[in-house]
Coordinates of C-alpha atoms in Angstrom, one line a residue:
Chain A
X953 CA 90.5 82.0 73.6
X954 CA 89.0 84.2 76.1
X955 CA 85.1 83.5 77.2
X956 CA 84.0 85.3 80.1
X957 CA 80.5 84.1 81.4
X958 CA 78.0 86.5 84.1
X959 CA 80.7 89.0 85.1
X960 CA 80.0 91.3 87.8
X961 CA 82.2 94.1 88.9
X962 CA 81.1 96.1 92.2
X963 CA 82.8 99.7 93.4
X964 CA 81.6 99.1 97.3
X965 CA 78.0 98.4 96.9
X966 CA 77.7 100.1 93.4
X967 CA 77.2 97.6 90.3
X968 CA 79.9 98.9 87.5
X969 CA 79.2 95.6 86.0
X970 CA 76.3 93.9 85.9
X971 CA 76.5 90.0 84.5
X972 CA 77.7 90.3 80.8
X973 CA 79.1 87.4 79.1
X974 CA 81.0 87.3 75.5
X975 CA 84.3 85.9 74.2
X976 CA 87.4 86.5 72.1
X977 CA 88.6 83.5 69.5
X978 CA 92.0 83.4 68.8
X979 CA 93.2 86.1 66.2
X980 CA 90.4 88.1 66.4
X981 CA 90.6 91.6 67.2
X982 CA 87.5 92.4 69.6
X983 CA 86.3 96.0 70.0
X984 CA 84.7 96.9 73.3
X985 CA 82.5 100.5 73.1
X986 CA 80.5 102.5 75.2
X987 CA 80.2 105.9 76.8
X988 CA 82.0 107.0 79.8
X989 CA 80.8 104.9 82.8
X990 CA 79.5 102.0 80.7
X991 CA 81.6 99.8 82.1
X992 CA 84.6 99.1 80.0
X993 CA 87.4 99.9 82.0
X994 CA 85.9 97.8 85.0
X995 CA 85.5 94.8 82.7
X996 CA 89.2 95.0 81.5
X997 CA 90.4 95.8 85.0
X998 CA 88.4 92.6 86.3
X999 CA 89.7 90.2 83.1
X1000 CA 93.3 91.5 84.2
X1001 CA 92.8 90.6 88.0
X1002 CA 92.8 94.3 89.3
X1003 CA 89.6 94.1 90.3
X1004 CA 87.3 91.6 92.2
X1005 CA 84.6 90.1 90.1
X1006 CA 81.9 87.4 90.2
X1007 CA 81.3 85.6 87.7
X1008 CA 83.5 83.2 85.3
X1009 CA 86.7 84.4 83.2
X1010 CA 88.3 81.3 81.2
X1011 CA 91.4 82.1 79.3
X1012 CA 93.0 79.3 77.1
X1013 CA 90.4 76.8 78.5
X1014 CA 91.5 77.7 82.1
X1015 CA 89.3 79.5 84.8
X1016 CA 91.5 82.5 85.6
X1017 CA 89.1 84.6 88.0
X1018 CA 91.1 83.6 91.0
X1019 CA 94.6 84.0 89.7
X1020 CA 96.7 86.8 91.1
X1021 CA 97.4 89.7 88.4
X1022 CA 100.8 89.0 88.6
X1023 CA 100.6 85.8 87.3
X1024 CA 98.7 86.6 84.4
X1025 CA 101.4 87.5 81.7
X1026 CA 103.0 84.4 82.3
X1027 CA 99.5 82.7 81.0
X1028 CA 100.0 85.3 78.6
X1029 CA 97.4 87.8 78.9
X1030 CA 98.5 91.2 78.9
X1031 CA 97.7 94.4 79.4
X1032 CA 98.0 98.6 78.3
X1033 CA 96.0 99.9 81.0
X1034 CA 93.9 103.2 80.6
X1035 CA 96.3 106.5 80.9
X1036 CA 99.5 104.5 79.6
X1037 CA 100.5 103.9 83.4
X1038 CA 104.3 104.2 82.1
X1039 CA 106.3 104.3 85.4
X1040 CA 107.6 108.0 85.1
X1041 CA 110.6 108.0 87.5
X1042 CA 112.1 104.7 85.2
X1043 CA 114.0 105.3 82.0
X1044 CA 112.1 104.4 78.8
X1045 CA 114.7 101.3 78.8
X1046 CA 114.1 100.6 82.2
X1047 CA 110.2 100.1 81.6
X1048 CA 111.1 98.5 78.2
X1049 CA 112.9 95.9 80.8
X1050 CA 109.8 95.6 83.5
X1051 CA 107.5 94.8 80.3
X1052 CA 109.9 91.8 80.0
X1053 CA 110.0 91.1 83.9
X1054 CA 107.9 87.7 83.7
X1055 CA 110.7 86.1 81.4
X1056 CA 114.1 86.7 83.6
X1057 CA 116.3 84.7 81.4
X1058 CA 114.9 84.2 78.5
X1059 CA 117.6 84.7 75.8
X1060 CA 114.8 85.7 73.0
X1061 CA 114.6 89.4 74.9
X1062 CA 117.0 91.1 73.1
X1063 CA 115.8 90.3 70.0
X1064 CA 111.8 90.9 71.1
X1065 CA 113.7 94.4 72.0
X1066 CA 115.3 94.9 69.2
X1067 CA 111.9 94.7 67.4
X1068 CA 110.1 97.2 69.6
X1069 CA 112.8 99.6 69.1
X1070 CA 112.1 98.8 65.2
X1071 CA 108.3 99.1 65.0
X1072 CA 108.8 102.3 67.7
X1073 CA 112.1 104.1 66.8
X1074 CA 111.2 107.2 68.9
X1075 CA 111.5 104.7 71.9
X1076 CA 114.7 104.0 71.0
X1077 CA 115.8 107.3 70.4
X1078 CA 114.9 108.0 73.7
X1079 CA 115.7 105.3 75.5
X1080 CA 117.5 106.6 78.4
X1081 CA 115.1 109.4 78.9
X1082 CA 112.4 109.2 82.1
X1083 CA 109.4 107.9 81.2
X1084 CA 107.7 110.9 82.5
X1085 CA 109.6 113.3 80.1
X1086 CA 107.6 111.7 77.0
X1087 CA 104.7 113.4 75.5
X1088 CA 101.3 111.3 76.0
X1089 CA 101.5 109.6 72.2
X1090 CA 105.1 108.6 73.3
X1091 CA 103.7 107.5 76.4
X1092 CA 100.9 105.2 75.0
X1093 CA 104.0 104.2 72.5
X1094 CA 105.9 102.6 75.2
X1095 CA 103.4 101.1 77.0
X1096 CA 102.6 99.3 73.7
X1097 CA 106.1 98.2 73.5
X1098 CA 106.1 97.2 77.0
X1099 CA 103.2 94.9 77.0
X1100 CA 104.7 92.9 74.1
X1101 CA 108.0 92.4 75.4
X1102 CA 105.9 90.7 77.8
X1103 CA 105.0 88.7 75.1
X1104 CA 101.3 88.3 75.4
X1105 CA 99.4 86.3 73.3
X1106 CA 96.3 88.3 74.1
X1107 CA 96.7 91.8 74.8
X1108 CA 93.5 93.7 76.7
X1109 CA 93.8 97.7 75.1
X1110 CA 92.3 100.5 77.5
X1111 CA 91.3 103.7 75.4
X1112 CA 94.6 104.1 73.5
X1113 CA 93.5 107.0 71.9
X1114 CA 92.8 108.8 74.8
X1115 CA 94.1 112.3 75.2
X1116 CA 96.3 112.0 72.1
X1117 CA 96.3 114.6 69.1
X1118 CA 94.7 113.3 66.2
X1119 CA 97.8 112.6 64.3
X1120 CA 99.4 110.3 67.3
X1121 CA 96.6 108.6 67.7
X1122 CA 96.3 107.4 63.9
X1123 CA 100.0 106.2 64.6
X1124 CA 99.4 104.5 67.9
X1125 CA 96.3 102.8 65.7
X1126 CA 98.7 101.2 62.8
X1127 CA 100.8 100.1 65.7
X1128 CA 97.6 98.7 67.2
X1129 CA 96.9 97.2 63.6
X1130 CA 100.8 95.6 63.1
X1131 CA 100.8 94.0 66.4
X1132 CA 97.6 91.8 65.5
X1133 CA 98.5 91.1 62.3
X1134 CA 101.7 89.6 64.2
X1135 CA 99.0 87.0 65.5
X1136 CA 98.3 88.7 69.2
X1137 CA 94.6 88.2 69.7
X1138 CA 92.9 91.6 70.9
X1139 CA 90.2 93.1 73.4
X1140 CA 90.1 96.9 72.6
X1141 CA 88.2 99.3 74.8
X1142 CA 87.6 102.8 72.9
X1143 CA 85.3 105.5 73.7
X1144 CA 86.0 106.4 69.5
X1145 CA 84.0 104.2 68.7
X1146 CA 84.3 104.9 64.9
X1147 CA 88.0 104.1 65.4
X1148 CA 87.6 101.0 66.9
X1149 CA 85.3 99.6 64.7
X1150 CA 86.8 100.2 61.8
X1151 CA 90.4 98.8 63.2
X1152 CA 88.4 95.4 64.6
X1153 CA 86.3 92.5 63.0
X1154 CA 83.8 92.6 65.9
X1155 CA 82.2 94.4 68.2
X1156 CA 80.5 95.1 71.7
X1157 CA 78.6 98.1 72.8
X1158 CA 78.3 98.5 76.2
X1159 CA 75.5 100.6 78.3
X1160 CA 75.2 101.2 81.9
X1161 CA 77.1 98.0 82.8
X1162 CA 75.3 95.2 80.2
X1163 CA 76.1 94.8 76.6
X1164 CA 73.6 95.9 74.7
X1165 CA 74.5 95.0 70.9
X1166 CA 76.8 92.6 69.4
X1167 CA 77.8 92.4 65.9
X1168 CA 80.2 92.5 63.2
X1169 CA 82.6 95.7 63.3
X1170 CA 81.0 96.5 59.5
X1171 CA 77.2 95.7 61.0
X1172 CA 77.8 98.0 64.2
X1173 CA 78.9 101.0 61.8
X1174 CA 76.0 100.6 59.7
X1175 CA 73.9 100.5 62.8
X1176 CA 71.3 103.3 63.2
X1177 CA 71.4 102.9 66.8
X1178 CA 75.1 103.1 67.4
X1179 CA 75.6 106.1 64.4
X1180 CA 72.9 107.7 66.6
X1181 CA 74.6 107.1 69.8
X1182 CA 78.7 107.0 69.3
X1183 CA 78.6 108.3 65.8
X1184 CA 77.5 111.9 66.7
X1185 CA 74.7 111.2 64.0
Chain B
X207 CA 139.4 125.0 115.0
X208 CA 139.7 121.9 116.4
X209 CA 136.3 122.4 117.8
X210 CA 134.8 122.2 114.6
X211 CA 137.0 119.5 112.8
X212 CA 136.2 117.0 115.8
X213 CA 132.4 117.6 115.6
X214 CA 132.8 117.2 112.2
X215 CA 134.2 113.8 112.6
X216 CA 132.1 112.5 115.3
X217 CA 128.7 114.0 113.4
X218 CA 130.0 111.8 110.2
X219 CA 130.2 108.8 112.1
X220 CA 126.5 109.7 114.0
X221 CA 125.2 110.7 110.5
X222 CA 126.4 107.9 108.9
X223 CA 124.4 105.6 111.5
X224 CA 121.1 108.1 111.1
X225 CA 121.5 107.2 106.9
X226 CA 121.3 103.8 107.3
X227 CA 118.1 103.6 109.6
X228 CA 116.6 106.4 107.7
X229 CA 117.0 104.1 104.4
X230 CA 115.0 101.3 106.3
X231 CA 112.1 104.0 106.7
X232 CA 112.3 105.5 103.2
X233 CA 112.4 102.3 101.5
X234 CA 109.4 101.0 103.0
X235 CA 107.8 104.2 102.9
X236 CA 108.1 104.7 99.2
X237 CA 107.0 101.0 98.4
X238 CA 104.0 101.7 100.1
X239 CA 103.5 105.1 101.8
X240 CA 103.7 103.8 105.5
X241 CA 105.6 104.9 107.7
X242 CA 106.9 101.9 109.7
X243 CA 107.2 103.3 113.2
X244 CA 108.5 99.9 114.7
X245 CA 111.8 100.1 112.2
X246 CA 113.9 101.7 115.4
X247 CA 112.8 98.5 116.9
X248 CA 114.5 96.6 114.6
X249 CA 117.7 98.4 115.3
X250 CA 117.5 97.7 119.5
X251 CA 116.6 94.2 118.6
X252 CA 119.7 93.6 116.6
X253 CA 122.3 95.8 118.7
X254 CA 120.8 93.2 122.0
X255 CA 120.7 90.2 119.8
X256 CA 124.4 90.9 118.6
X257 CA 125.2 91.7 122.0
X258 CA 123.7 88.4 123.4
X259 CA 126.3 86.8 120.7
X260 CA 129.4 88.6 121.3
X261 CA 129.4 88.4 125.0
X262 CA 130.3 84.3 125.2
X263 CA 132.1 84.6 122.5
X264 CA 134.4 87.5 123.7
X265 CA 134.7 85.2 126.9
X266 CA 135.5 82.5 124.7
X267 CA 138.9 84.4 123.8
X268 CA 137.8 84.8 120.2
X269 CA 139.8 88.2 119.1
X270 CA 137.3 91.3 119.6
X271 CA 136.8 92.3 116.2
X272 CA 135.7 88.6 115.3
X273 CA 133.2 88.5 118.1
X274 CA 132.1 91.7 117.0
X275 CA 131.8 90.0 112.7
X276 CA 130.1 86.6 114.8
X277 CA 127.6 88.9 116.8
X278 CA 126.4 90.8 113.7
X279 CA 126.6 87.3 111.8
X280 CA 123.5 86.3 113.9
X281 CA 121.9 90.0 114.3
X282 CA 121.7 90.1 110.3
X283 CA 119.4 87.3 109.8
X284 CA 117.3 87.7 113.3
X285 CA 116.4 91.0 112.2
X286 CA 115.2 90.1 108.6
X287 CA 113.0 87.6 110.2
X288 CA 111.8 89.8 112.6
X289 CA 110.7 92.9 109.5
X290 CA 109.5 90.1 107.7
X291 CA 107.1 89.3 110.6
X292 CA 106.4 92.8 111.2
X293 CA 105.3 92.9 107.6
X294 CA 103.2 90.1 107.5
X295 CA 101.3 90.1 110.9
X296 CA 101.2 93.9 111.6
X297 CA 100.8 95.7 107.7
X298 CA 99.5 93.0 105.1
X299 CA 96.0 92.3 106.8
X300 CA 95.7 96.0 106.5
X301 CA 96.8 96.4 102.8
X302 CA 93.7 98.1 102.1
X303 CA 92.3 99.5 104.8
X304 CA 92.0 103.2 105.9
X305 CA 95.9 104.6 106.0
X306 CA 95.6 105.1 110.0
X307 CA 95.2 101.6 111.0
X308 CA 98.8 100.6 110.0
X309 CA 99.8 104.3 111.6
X310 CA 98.4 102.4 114.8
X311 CA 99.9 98.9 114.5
X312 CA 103.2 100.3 113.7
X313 CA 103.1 101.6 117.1
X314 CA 101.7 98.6 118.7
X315 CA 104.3 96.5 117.3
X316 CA 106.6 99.2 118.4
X317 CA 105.3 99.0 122.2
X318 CA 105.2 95.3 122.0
X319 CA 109.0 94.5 121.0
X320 CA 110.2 97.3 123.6
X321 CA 108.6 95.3 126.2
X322 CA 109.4 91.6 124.9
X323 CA 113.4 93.0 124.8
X324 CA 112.2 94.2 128.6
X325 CA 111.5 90.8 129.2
X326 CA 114.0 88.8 127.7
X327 CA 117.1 91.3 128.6
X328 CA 116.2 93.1 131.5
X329 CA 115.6 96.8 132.0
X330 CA 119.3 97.6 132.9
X331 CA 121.7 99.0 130.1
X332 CA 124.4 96.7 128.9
X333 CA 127.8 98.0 128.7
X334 CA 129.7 97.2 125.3
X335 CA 132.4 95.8 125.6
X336 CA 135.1 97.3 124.5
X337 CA 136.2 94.7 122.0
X338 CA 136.8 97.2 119.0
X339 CA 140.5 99.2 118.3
X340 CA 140.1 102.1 119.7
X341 CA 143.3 104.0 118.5
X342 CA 143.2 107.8 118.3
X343 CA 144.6 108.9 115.1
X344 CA 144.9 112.9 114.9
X345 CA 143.7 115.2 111.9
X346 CA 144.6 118.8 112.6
X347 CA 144.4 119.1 115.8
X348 CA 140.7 116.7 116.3
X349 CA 140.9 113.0 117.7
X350 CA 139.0 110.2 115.5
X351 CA 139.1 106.9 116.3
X352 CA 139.6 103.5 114.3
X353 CA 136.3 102.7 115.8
X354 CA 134.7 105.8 113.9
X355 CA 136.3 105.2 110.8
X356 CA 135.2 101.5 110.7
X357 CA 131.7 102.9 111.2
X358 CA 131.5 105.2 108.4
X359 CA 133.6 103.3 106.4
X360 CA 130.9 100.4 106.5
X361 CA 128.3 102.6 107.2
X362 CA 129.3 104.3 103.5
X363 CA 129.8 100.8 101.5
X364 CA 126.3 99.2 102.7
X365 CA 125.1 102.9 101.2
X366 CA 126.8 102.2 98.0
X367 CA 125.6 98.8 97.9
X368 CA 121.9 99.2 98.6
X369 CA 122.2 101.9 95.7
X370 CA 123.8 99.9 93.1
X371 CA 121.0 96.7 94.2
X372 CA 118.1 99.7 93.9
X373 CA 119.4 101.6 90.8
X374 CA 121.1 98.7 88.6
X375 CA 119.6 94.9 89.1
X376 CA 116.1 93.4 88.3
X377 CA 115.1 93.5 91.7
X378 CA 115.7 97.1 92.2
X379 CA 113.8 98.0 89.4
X380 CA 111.5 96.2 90.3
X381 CA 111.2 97.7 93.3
X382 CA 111.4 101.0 92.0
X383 CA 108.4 100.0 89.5
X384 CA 106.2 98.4 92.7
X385 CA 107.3 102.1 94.2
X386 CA 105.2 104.1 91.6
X387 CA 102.6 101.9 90.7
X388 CA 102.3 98.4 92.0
X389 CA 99.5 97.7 90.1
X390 CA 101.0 98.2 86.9
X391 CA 103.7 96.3 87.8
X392 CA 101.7 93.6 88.6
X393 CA 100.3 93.0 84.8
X394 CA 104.0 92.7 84.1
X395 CA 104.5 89.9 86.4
X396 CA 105.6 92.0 89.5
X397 CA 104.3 90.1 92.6
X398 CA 103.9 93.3 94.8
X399 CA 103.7 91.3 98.3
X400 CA 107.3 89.9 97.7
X401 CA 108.6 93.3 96.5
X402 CA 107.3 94.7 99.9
X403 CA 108.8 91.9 102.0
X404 CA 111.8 92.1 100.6
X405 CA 111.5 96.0 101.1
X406 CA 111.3 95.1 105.0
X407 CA 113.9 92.4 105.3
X408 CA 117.0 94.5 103.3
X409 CA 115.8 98.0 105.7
X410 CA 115.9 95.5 108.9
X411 CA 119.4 94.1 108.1
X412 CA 120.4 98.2 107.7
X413 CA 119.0 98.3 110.6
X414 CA 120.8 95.4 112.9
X415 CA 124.3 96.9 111.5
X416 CA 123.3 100.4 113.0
X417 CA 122.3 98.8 115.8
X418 CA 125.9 97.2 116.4
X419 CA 127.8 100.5 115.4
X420 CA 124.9 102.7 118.2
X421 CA 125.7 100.0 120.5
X422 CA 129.7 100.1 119.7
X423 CA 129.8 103.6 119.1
X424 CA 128.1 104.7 122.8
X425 CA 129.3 101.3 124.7
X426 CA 126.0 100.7 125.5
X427 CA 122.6 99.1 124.6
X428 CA 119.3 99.0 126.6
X429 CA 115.8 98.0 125.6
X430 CA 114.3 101.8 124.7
X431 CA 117.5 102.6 122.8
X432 CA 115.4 102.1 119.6
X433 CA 113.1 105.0 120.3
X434 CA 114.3 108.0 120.0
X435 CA 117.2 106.7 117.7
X436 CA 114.4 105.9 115.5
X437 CA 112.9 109.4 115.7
X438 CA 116.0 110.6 114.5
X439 CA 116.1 108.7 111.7
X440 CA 112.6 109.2 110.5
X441 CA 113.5 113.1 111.0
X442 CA 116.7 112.4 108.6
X443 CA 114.3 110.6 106.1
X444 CA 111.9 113.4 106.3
X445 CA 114.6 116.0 106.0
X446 CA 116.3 114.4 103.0
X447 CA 112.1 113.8 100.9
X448 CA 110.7 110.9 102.4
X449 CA 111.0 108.1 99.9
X450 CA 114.2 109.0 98.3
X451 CA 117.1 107.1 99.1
X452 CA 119.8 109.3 98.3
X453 CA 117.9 112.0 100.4
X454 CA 117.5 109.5 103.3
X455 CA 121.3 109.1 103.1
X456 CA 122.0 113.3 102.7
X457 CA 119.4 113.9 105.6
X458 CA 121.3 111.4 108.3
X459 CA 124.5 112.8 107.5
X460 CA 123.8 116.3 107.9
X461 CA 121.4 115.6 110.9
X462 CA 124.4 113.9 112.6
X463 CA 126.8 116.7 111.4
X464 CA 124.1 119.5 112.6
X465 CA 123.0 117.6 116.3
X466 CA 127.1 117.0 116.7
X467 CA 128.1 121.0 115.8
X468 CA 125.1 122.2 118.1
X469 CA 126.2 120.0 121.1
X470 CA 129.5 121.2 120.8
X471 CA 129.2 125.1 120.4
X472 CA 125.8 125.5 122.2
X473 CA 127.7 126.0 125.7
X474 CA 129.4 128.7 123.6
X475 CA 126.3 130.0 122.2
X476 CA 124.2 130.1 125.1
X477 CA 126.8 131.5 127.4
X478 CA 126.3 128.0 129.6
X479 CA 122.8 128.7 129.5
X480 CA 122.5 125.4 127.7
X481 CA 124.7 121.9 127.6
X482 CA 125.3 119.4 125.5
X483 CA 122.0 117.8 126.4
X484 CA 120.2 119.8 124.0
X485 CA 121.4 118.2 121.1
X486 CA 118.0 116.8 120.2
X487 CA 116.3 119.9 119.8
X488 CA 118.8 120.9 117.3
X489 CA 117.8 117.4 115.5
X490 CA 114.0 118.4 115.9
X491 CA 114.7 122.5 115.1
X492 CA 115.9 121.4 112.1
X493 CA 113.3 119.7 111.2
X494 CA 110.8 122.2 111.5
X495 CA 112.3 124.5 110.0
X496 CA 112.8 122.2 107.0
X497 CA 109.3 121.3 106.9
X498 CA 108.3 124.9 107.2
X499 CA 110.5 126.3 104.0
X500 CA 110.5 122.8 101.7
X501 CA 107.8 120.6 102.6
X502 CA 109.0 118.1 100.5
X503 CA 112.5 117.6 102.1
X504 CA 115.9 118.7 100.7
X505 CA 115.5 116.0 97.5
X506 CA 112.3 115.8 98.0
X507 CA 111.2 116.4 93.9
X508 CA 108.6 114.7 91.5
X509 CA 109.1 114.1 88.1
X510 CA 105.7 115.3 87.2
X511 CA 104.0 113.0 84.8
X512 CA 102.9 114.7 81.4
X513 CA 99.1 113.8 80.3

């Protein structure tokens, strides 16, 4: 579904990114580790257009690296980008309603709402509250239930665990878990890398821009070199 | 005191002229943090163009108020081409540079327009004419004029309307969404350089009605009207928090209330010391001392965004 060949990302002359290739079937949920500054971030910013890139990105059989961002969800390729990026000054509905922007008059939105406010009934609750107001696992809540009234068929995850009490981000992870099992193919990015390996059936680890393993989830967890490295082993 | 009431009255109908420029610089401002120094531009640029209109057509017997509705008829869409120009040849090719470089154009564009409405109308000042009613109603003991009322009247209703596009429809909150993040609302489908034309063309039709109620309201119009009537507005913006709407609307009211009361009681004050013609430093006074005590402006507030 997704197969991205000799990606480069560049911060002015500085390499973030230096040539990795790997790809995402359809279904799968793909787990993208690393330590801060391997790169993750910059490769999901790049696959979601927010960054320049060299290099090939096909999504669905179609080369996407010189489509606008904008035009992305309508391909279906969405995104929950790193720090939630809720718009804080807009009611929960109100970003509820920009997740669903690309699909002005689609009469299915209501009841794609209706089932976010389902799966996330805090959301719902809270609906007419500013985004801002929300604590950060409500936060990350939303933004999950904004990306899929977008309705992506492959959602790119940036660190959705970050800065979220232990607790939230177990909840965040079943949400995580209930939206691929709804069939939405997913690219995770987690600096827990325990977490994300045992929520996805494979696995990346990235280092200083390249990827340096690639496995099964199960294989990468019984790995010495990533129990030693991202295990705290 | 009659004093009081009438500079009341005539600082609601200046105010209500300040709001509506000072939206066209808060709206682009909050889109994208820039402040569009070439927006008073816009405003002598649609009081000449609506001028240029209602001239013939006065002469052509049409009833004054008509000629007036036919002149801002053409102003309206001559001035959403020309911010949609601005936009594209003065600010895109500098979406990403270094935030002085569209400080510089703005001004450039600003220079250039003054002098192409040199060239095409003259340096002289054109008299209004007076095609508007101008019946003097009294309120306790101060004059207002059907004229003034018109003015805040419409003045008040594009207000309302720009708030009800901004704060209810799709394209508002869309707006509102580009506003705080326009990457962001990009992954959800948000194309941020349409948002920001758009941004441009609605401030620059604001801006064309002003120009026609400045125009009306003084009975004149001249190439460099746009310049410090601009100032003003940007002061009112500022006043009110930059990048809030409601504040831009709050700051041009009370800057037109406060620049009308000091004109008329700083003969008083002063004891003749000073005239009339000092009613721009009260604009400016107030603005520093604004600035000094809340640097943010009157509504000037973040929601702060919890981690």
């Amino acid at each position: 579904m997704l197969e991205v060949i000799n990606l480069e990302v560049y911060y002015g002359g500085i390499a973030a990114v230096k040539g990795i290739s790997f790809a995402v079937e359809k279904g799968e949920m793909v787990a993208l580790i690393g330590a801060n500054g391997a790169g993750k971030t910059s490769t999901l910013k790049a696959l979601a257009r927010m960054l320049p890139s060299a290099g090939s990105i096909r999504f669905c059989g179609e080369e996407i690296a010189a489509v606008p961002s904008h035009r992305l969800i309508g391909q279906g390729l969405g995104m929950v980008p790193e720090g939630r990026g809720v718009f804080a000054r807009l009611s929960v509905a109100e970003n509820l309603a920009m997740g669903a922007y690309s699909r002005r008059g689609d009469a299915q939105i209501d009841g794609d709402l209706a089932r976010v406010y389902e799966m996330l009934p805090r959301l719902k609750e809270r609906n007419k509250q500013l985004a801002g107001t929300l604590s950060g696992g409500e936060q990350q809540m939303l933004a999950l239930g904004r990306a899929l009234l977008g309705r992506p068929s492959f959602l790119l995850l940036d660190e959705p665990s970050m800065g979220l009490a232990p607790l939230m981000v177990q909840k965040v992870f079943e949400t995580i878990q209930a939206v691929a099992a709804s069939g939405v193919t997913i690219l995770l990015v987690e600096q827990n890398a325990k977490l994300a390996l045992e929520t996805a059936s494979r696995g990346y680890v990235m280092e200083g821009g390249r990827i340096t393993l690639a496995d099964s989830a199960a294989n990468l967890l019984a790995d010495p070199r990533v129990r030693q490295a991202y295990l705290g082993e | 005191m009659d004093t009081f009431l009438q500079q009341i009255f005539n600082g609601l109908t200046l105010g209500s002229i300040y709001a509506l420029v000072a939206l066209g610089y808060t709206m682009v401002y909050g889109i994208m943090g820039l402040v569009n120094f070439a927006h008073g531009e816009v405003v002598m640029i649609g009081a000449l163009t609506a001028l240029a209109v209602i001239k013939p057509l006065a002469a052509a017997g049409l009833p004054g108020p008509l000629a007036v509705l036919g002149g801002i008829a053409v102003a309206i869409p001559v001035a959403m081409l020309l911010g949609f120009c601005i936009e594209r040849i003065a600010y895109r090719p500098l979406r990403n540079a270094p935030r002085l470089a569209p400080l510089i154009t703005a001004i450039g564009v600003s220079i250039v327009l003054q002098q192409l409405a040199m060239i095409i109308w003259g340096r002289n000042y054109h008299s209004f004419p007076p095609l508007m009613p101008a019946t003097v109603r009294e309120f306790g003991g101060a004059q207002i004029t059907d004229l003034q009322i018109i003015i805040v009247i419409v003045a008040g209703a594009m207000m309302v309307g720009l708030l009800l596009l901004v704060n209810v429809t799709r394209l508002g909150r869309a707006m509102r969404a580009t506003a705080e993040n326009p990457q962001i609302a990009g992954l959800m489908g948000v194309d941020a350089n349409r948002i920001i034309s758009l941004t441009f063309v609605i401030g620059s039709a604001l801006a064309a009605v002003a120009g026609v109620m400045v125009a009306a309201n003084y009975g004149i119009a001249h190439y460099n009207m746009g310049f410090i009537l601009g100032l003003k507005a940007f002061t009112a913006a500022v006043l009110g928090g930059i990048g809030n709407l409601a504040g831009a609307m709050l700051g041009g009211i009370l800057l037109g209330i406060i620049e009308s009361l000091g004109a008329g009681y700083i003969g008083d004050l002063t004891g003749g010391f000073m005239g009339s013609d000092y009613q721009d430093v009260f604009a400016f006074f107030v603005l520093i001392v604004v600035l000094i005590f809340r640097p943010s402006g009157l509504m000037g507030e973040k929601v702060s965004e919890r981690a």
